């Protein structure tokens, strides 16, 4: 029997997630959102929502979220829920800063990966070997990582120049680069504020301006993950452990080994995201630096339906909303309220077309409230700006929950030979 039968879904059981959105439809949706964004920019005068600087900041904010999401994807495709991504990121920030301060930023990147992987080993031992509840283990790891890094900081950073018990000394930069000629040309085009053209220039320009080498590595890991998990026999065996470990074992797959490998890789990705925060995003380690990005990365993975491409879109969305806060975007968030209200109107039309009249009525009411909020105010409080990434996370998950399909054995305990 071919191992390809492991992951083959039964006929007539497409899964709870329903049909996947085809690429042409997805591209049309993205194009529609870009056009609406351009219209909103012209109406509100909030040119910053599609500026090159805004998009560049959004990419930088999306990278640690995306890396955490990739870590969650590897673990959950093997059947292990990884709530401990936040703790693994915390370990990555501390180990990355500690090694980066002493031996250089690239060494810090390596140690950040190792730090996250060490946390993942603890999670794998607890969940795979001792069958501890995955949620309990992940939460415990988050608490442990926070306490350990605070304890270690007192001995390593407190007496160092420009360091303290809550902050590391500055770390040397990895450097940044632009695409010669193209970056400056797109920024000039963006500054003209033309309809749609300038918005596209800002989007593309932000992706190729002020790039860190680690950003390029992180982006390349998305297609690399897709290729390994969906185009190799190793990936097939790993995914089979998250779909049907009993069937996988009957075909000779060492389920425990693949779960351990997946969780350790998961921790390495999360640790890399943490190292990005302390080495690239701010060039110092700060207590509480992750700020819940591990959880947001997990949300991006769920939003992406446990697929790398969807995960990247989710990370980009959450990174963009986070960038509004980083760039002092009270005016931009006010414009975003109008954009959300218009998108909700489109959602009402879609739900009515699907004959889901009650959800359509609720969505229409929310849309009306958003319009009233926009018209009745000229600005938004700073507290709303700060909370925007987390609110968007909750909204996106609640709206996309009906189309999701997690791996069938995700989070379920497995014992060797249980199928006999």
Coordinates of C-alpha atoms in Angstrom, one line a residue:
X1 CA 0.0 0.0 0.0
X2 CA 1.4 3.4 -0.9
X3 CA 1.9 5.9 1.9
X4 CA 0.0 8.4 -0.2
X5 CA -3.2 6.8 1.1
X6 CA -2.5 8.1 4.5
X7 CA -3.5 11.6 4.0
X8 CA -6.1 11.0 1.3
X9 CA -9.5 12.2 2.5
X10 CA -12.5 10.0 2.4
X11 CA -15.0 10.6 -0.4
X12 CA -17.9 12.7 0.5
X13 CA -16.0 14.1 3.5
X14 CA -14.4 17.3 2.4
X15 CA -14.0 18.5 6.0
X16 CA -15.5 21.2 8.0
X17 CA -13.6 23.8 6.2
X18 CA -15.6 23.5 3.0
X19 CA -14.2 24.4 -0.3
X20 CA -10.9 26.3 -0.5
X21 CA -10.9 29.7 -2.2
X22 CA -9.3 29.3 -5.7
X23 CA -6.3 31.5 -6.6
X24 CA -8.2 33.6 -9.2
X25 CA -11.0 34.3 -6.7
X26 CA -8.4 35.2 -4.0
X27 CA -6.6 37.6 -6.4
X28 CA -9.9 39.2 -7.2
X29 CA -10.6 39.7 -3.5
X30 CA -7.2 41.2 -2.9
X31 CA -7.6 43.5 -5.9
X32 CA -11.0 44.6 -4.6
X33 CA -9.6 45.4 -1.2
X34 CA -6.8 47.4 -2.8
X35 CA -9.3 49.5 -4.8
X36 CA -11.5 50.1 -1.7
X37 CA -8.4 51.1 0.3
X38 CA -7.5 53.6 -2.4
X39 CA -11.0 55.0 -2.4
X40 CA -10.9 55.4 1.4
X41 CA -7.5 57.1 1.2
X42 CA -8.9 59.7 -1.3
X43 CA -12.0 60.3 0.8
X44 CA -10.2 60.6 4.2
X45 CA -6.9 62.1 3.0
X46 CA -5.1 59.5 5.2
X47 CA -2.2 59.0 2.7
X48 CA -0.2 57.1 5.3
X49 CA -2.4 54.0 5.1
X50 CA -0.6 53.0 1.9
X51 CA 2.7 54.8 2.1
X52 CA 6.0 53.1 1.5
X53 CA 7.1 53.6 5.1
X54 CA 3.8 52.2 6.4
X55 CA 4.1 49.1 4.2
X56 CA 7.8 48.6 5.1
X57 CA 6.9 48.8 8.8
X58 CA 4.1 46.4 8.3
X59 CA 6.4 43.9 6.7
X60 CA 8.8 44.2 9.6
X61 CA 5.9 43.7 12.1
X62 CA 4.6 40.7 10.1
X63 CA 7.8 38.7 10.1
X64 CA 7.8 37.6 13.8
X65 CA 4.1 36.9 13.6
X66 CA 4.6 34.9 10.4
X67 CA 7.5 32.9 11.9
X68 CA 5.5 32.1 15.0
X69 CA 2.6 31.0 12.7
X70 CA 5.0 28.8 10.7
X71 CA 6.1 27.2 14.0
X72 CA 2.5 26.5 14.9
X73 CA 1.9 25.1 11.4
X74 CA 4.7 22.5 11.7
X75 CA 3.6 21.4 15.2
X76 CA -0.1 21.2 14.4
X77 CA 0.3 19.4 11.1
X78 CA 2.0 16.7 13.2
X79 CA -0.9 16.7 15.7
X80 CA 0.6 18.7 18.5
X81 CA -1.1 22.0 19.6
X82 CA 1.5 24.5 20.3
X83 CA 0.1 27.2 22.6
X84 CA 3.7 27.6 23.9
X85 CA 4.8 29.6 20.9
X86 CA 4.8 32.8 23.0
X87 CA 7.2 31.2 25.5
X88 CA 9.4 29.9 22.7
X89 CA 9.5 33.4 21.2
X90 CA 10.5 34.8 24.6
X91 CA 13.4 32.4 24.8
X92 CA 14.4 33.4 21.3
X93 CA 14.5 37.1 22.2
X94 CA 16.6 36.5 25.2
X95 CA 19.1 34.0 23.8
X96 CA 19.3 36.0 20.6
X97 CA 20.2 39.2 22.5
X98 CA 22.5 37.5 24.9
X99 CA 24.6 35.8 22.2
X100 CA 24.2 38.7 19.7
X101 CA 25.6 41.2 22.3
X102 CA 28.7 39.0 22.9
X103 CA 29.5 37.4 19.5
X104 CA 27.6 39.4 16.9
X105 CA 24.1 39.4 15.4
X106 CA 24.3 36.3 13.2
X107 CA 25.4 34.3 16.2
X108 CA 22.5 35.8 18.1
X109 CA 20.1 34.5 15.3
X110 CA 21.5 31.0 15.7
X111 CA 21.2 31.1 19.5
X112 CA 17.7 32.5 19.2
X113 CA 16.7 29.4 17.1
X114 CA 18.4 27.2 19.7
X115 CA 16.6 28.9 22.6
X116 CA 13.2 28.4 21.0
X117 CA 14.0 24.8 20.1
X118 CA 15.0 24.1 23.8
X119 CA 11.6 25.3 24.9
X120 CA 10.0 23.1 22.2
X121 CA 11.9 20.0 23.5
X122 CA 10.2 20.5 26.9
X123 CA 6.8 20.8 25.2
X124 CA 7.4 17.7 23.1
X125 CA 8.5 15.7 26.2
X126 CA 5.4 16.7 28.1
X127 CA 2.9 16.2 25.3
X128 CA 4.3 13.4 23.2
X129 CA 6.0 11.3 25.8
X130 CA 4.0 11.9 28.9
X131 CA 0.7 12.7 27.2
X132 CA 0.2 16.0 29.1
X133 CA -2.7 18.1 27.8
X134 CA -1.3 20.3 25.0
X135 CA -2.9 23.5 26.2
X136 CA -1.7 23.0 29.8
X137 CA 1.8 22.2 28.7
X138 CA 1.9 25.3 26.4
X139 CA 0.6 27.7 29.0
X140 CA 3.1 26.3 31.6
X141 CA 5.9 26.8 29.1
X142 CA 4.9 30.4 28.5
X143 CA 5.0 31.1 32.3
X144 CA 8.3 29.3 32.7
X145 CA 10.0 31.1 29.8
X146 CA 8.9 34.5 31.2
X147 CA 10.3 33.7 34.6
X148 CA 13.5 32.1 33.4
X149 CA 14.4 35.1 31.1
X150 CA 13.7 37.6 33.9
X151 CA 15.9 35.6 36.3
X152 CA 18.7 35.3 33.8
X153 CA 18.6 39.0 32.8
X154 CA 19.5 40.0 36.4
X155 CA 22.8 38.1 36.1
X156 CA 23.7 38.9 32.5
X157 CA 22.4 42.3 31.5
X158 CA 22.1 44.3 34.8
X159 CA 25.8 45.0 35.2
X160 CA 26.5 45.5 31.5
X161 CA 27.0 48.9 29.9
X162 CA 23.6 50.4 28.8
X163 CA 21.9 47.3 30.2
X164 CA 19.5 46.6 33.1
X165 CA 17.5 43.7 34.5
X166 CA 14.8 44.4 31.9
X167 CA 16.9 45.4 28.9
X168 CA 20.0 44.2 27.2
X169 CA 22.9 46.3 25.9
X170 CA 22.5 47.4 22.2
X171 CA 23.2 44.7 19.6
X172 CA 25.0 45.3 16.3
X173 CA 22.8 45.6 13.3
X174 CA 22.5 43.0 10.5
X175 CA 22.2 45.9 8.1
X176 CA 19.5 46.8 5.6
X177 CA 19.3 47.2 1.8
X178 CA 17.1 48.5 -0.9
X179 CA 16.6 47.4 -4.5
X180 CA 18.8 49.9 -6.4
X181 CA 16.7 52.3 -8.6
X182 CA 13.4 50.5 -8.1
X183 CA 12.9 51.4 -4.4
X184 CA 13.4 55.1 -4.9
X185 CA 11.3 55.1 -8.1
X186 CA 8.4 53.5 -6.4
X187 CA 8.6 55.8 -3.4
X188 CA 8.5 58.8 -5.7
X189 CA 5.4 57.3 -7.4
X190 CA 3.8 56.7 -4.1
X191 CA 4.3 60.3 -3.1
X192 CA 2.2 61.5 -6.0
X193 CA -0.9 60.1 -4.3
X194 CA -2.6 58.9 -7.5
X195 CA -5.6 56.7 -7.4
X196 CA -4.6 53.0 -7.1
X197 CA -1.3 53.5 -8.9
X198 CA 0.4 55.2 -5.9
X199 CA -1.2 52.6 -3.6
X200 CA 0.3 49.7 -5.5
X201 CA 3.6 51.6 -5.6
X202 CA 3.5 51.9 -1.8
X203 CA 2.7 48.3 -1.4
X204 CA 5.4 47.0 -3.6
X205 CA 7.9 49.6 -2.5
X206 CA 7.4 48.7 1.1
X207 CA 8.3 45.1 0.3
X208 CA 11.7 46.0 -1.2
X209 CA 12.7 49.0 0.9
X210 CA 14.8 49.0 4.1
X211 CA 15.0 45.2 4.0
X212 CA 16.9 43.2 6.6
X213 CA 18.6 40.0 5.4
X214 CA 16.7 38.1 8.0
X215 CA 13.4 39.4 6.5
X216 CA 14.4 37.8 3.2
X217 CA 15.2 34.5 5.0
X218 CA 11.8 34.6 6.8
X219 CA 9.8 35.3 3.6
X220 CA 11.7 32.4 1.8
X221 CA 10.7 30.0 4.6
X222 CA 7.0 30.3 3.6
X223 CA 7.4 28.6 0.2
X224 CA 10.1 26.3 1.7
X225 CA 7.6 25.0 4.3
X226 CA 5.0 24.4 1.6
X227 CA 7.4 22.5 -0.5
X228 CA 8.7 20.3 2.3
X229 CA 5.3 19.5 3.9
X230 CA 3.3 19.0 0.6
X231 CA 5.9 17.9 -2.0
X232 CA 8.2 15.5 -0.1
X233 CA 7.7 12.0 1.4
X234 CA 9.0 13.4 4.7
X235 CA 6.3 16.0 4.7
X236 CA 3.6 13.4 3.9
X237 CA 4.7 11.2 6.8
X238 CA 4.7 14.2 9.1
X239 CA 1.2 15.4 8.1
X240 CA -0.1 11.8 8.4
X241 CA 0.8 11.9 12.1
X242 CA -1.6 14.8 12.5
X243 CA -4.4 13.3 10.4
X244 CA -4.3 9.6 11.4
X245 CA -1.4 8.5 13.5
X246 CA -2.7 4.9 13.8
X247 CA -2.8 4.5 10.0
X248 CA 0.6 6.1 9.8
X249 CA 2.1 3.7 12.3
X250 CA 0.6 0.7 10.5
X251 CA 2.5 1.8 7.4
X252 CA 5.8 2.0 9.3
X253 CA 6.0 5.7 10.2
X254 CA 7.6 6.3 13.6
X255 CA 4.9 8.7 14.9
X256 CA 6.8 9.7 18.0
X257 CA 9.9 10.7 16.0
X258 CA 8.0 12.8 13.5
X259 CA 6.1 14.6 16.3
X260 CA 9.3 15.4 18.1
X261 CA 10.9 16.7 14.9
X262 CA 7.9 18.8 14.1
X263 CA 7.7 20.4 17.5
X264 CA 11.4 21.1 17.7
X265 CA 11.2 22.8 14.2
X266 CA 8.2 24.7 15.5
X267 CA 10.2 26.0 18.4
X268 CA 13.1 26.9 16.1
X269 CA 10.8 29.0 14.0
X270 CA 9.3 30.7 17.0
X271 CA 12.8 31.3 18.4
X272 CA 13.8 32.8 15.1
X273 CA 10.9 35.2 15.3
X274 CA 12.0 36.2 18.8
X275 CA 15.5 36.8 17.7
X276 CA 14.1 39.0 14.9
X277 CA 12.4 41.1 17.5
X278 CA 15.5 41.6 19.7
X279 CA 18.1 41.9 16.9
X280 CA 16.3 43.4 13.9
X281 CA 13.2 45.1 15.1
X282 CA 14.7 47.0 18.1
X283 CA 18.4 45.9 18.4
X284 CA 17.9 45.3 22.2
X285 CA 16.1 42.7 24.3
X286 CA 13.3 44.2 26.4
X287 CA 11.2 42.5 29.0
X288 CA 7.8 41.8 27.6
X289 CA 9.1 42.3 24.1
X290 CA 6.9 39.7 22.4
X291 CA 3.7 41.4 23.5
X292 CA 1.5 38.4 22.6
X293 CA 2.9 38.0 19.1
X294 CA 3.1 34.2 19.7
X295 CA -0.6 34.1 20.2
X296 CA -1.2 36.3 17.2
X297 CA 1.0 34.0 15.1
X298 CA -1.2 31.1 16.2
X299 CA -4.2 33.2 15.1
X300 CA -2.6 33.8 11.7
X301 CA -2.1 30.1 11.3
X302 CA -5.7 29.4 12.1
X303 CA -6.9 32.2 9.8
X304 CA -4.8 30.6 7.0
X305 CA -6.5 27.3 7.5
X306 CA -3.3 25.5 8.5
X307 CA -1.7 26.4 5.1
X308 CA 1.5 28.5 4.5
X309 CA 0.0 30.8 2.0
X310 CA -3.1 31.7 4.1
X311 CA -0.8 32.0 7.1
X312 CA 1.3 34.6 5.2
X313 CA -1.8 36.6 4.4
X314 CA -2.9 36.5 8.0
X315 CA 0.5 37.6 9.2
X316 CA 0.5 40.5 6.7
X317 CA -2.9 41.6 7.9
X318 CA -2.0 41.5 11.6
X319 CA 1.4 43.1 10.9
X320 CA -0.3 45.9 9.0
X321 CA -2.6 46.7 11.9
X322 CA 0.4 46.5 14.3
X323 CA 2.3 48.9 12.1
X324 CA -0.5 51.5 12.6
X325 CA 0.3 51.5 16.3
X326 CA 4.0 51.6 15.7
X327 CA 3.8 54.7 13.4
X328 CA 1.4 56.7 15.6
X329 CA -1.5 56.0 13.3
X330 CA -4.6 57.6 15.0
X331 CA -5.6 59.2 11.7
X332 CA -4.9 56.0 9.8
X333 CA -7.0 53.9 12.2
X334 CA -9.8 56.4 11.8
X335 CA -9.6 55.8 8.0
X336 CA -9.5 52.1 8.7
X337 CA -12.9 52.3 10.5
X338 CA -14.4 53.6 7.2
X339 CA -12.7 50.8 5.2
X340 CA -14.0 48.1 7.6
X341 CA -17.6 49.6 7.4
X342 CA -17.5 49.4 3.6
X343 CA -16.1 45.8 3.7
X344 CA -18.9 44.8 6.0
X345 CA -21.4 46.1 3.5
X346 CA -19.9 43.8 1.0
X347 CA -20.2 41.0 3.6
X348 CA -23.9 41.8 4.0
X349 CA -24.4 41.4 0.2
X350 CA -22.5 38.1 0.2
X351 CA -24.5 36.7 3.2
X352 CA -27.8 37.8 1.6
X353 CA -26.8 36.1 -1.6
X354 CA -26.1 32.9 0.4
X355 CA -29.6 33.4 2.0
X356 CA -28.1 33.7 5.5
X357 CA -30.4 36.5 6.5
X358 CA -29.8 36.6 10.2
X359 CA -26.0 36.9 9.9
X360 CA -26.5 39.4 7.2
X361 CA -28.7 41.5 9.5
X362 CA -26.2 41.4 12.3
X363 CA -23.4 42.4 9.9
X364 CA -25.5 45.2 8.6
X365 CA -26.0 46.5 12.1
X366 CA -22.3 46.3 12.9
X367 CA -21.5 48.1 9.6
X368 CA -24.0 50.9 10.5
X369 CA -22.3 51.4 13.9
X370 CA -18.9 51.6 12.2
X371 CA -20.3 54.3 9.8
X372 CA -21.8 56.2 12.7
X373 CA -18.5 56.0 14.6
X374 CA -16.5 57.3 11.6
X375 CA -18.9 60.2 10.9
X376 CA -19.3 61.3 14.5
X377 CA -15.5 61.5 15.3
X378 CA -12.5 63.1 13.7
X379 CA -9.9 60.9 15.5
X380 CA -9.7 57.9 17.7
X381 CA -8.1 57.5 21.2
X382 CA -4.6 56.2 21.5
X383 CA -6.0 53.2 23.5
X384 CA -8.0 52.1 20.4
X385 CA -4.9 52.4 18.2
X386 CA -2.9 50.2 20.7
X387 CA -5.7 47.6 20.8
X388 CA -6.3 47.5 17.1
X389 CA -4.0 44.4 16.3
X390 CA -5.7 42.4 19.0
X391 CA -9.3 43.4 18.0
X392 CA -8.6 42.6 14.4
X393 CA -7.2 39.2 15.5
X394 CA -10.5 38.4 17.3
X395 CA -12.7 39.7 14.4
X396 CA -10.8 37.8 11.7
X397 CA -11.0 34.6 13.7
X398 CA -14.7 34.9 14.4
X399 CA -15.5 35.7 10.8
X400 CA -13.4 32.9 9.3
X401 CA -14.2 30.2 11.8
X402 CA -16.8 28.5 9.7
X403 CA -14.4 27.7 6.8
X404 CA -11.6 26.1 8.9
X405 CA -10.4 22.5 8.9
X406 CA -7.8 21.6 11.4
X407 CA -5.8 18.3 11.2
X408 CA -8.1 15.6 12.4
X409 CA -5.8 14.3 15.2
X410 CA -4.6 17.7 16.3
X411 CA -4.3 17.8 20.0
X412 CA -5.3 14.2 20.6
X413 CA -3.0 12.0 22.7
X414 CA -1.4 9.2 20.9
X415 CA 0.1 6.0 22.3
X416 CA 2.3 3.7 20.4
X417 CA 0.5 0.6 19.2
X418 CA -3.0 1.9 20.2
X419 CA -4.4 0.8 16.9
X420 CA -3.7 -2.9 17.6

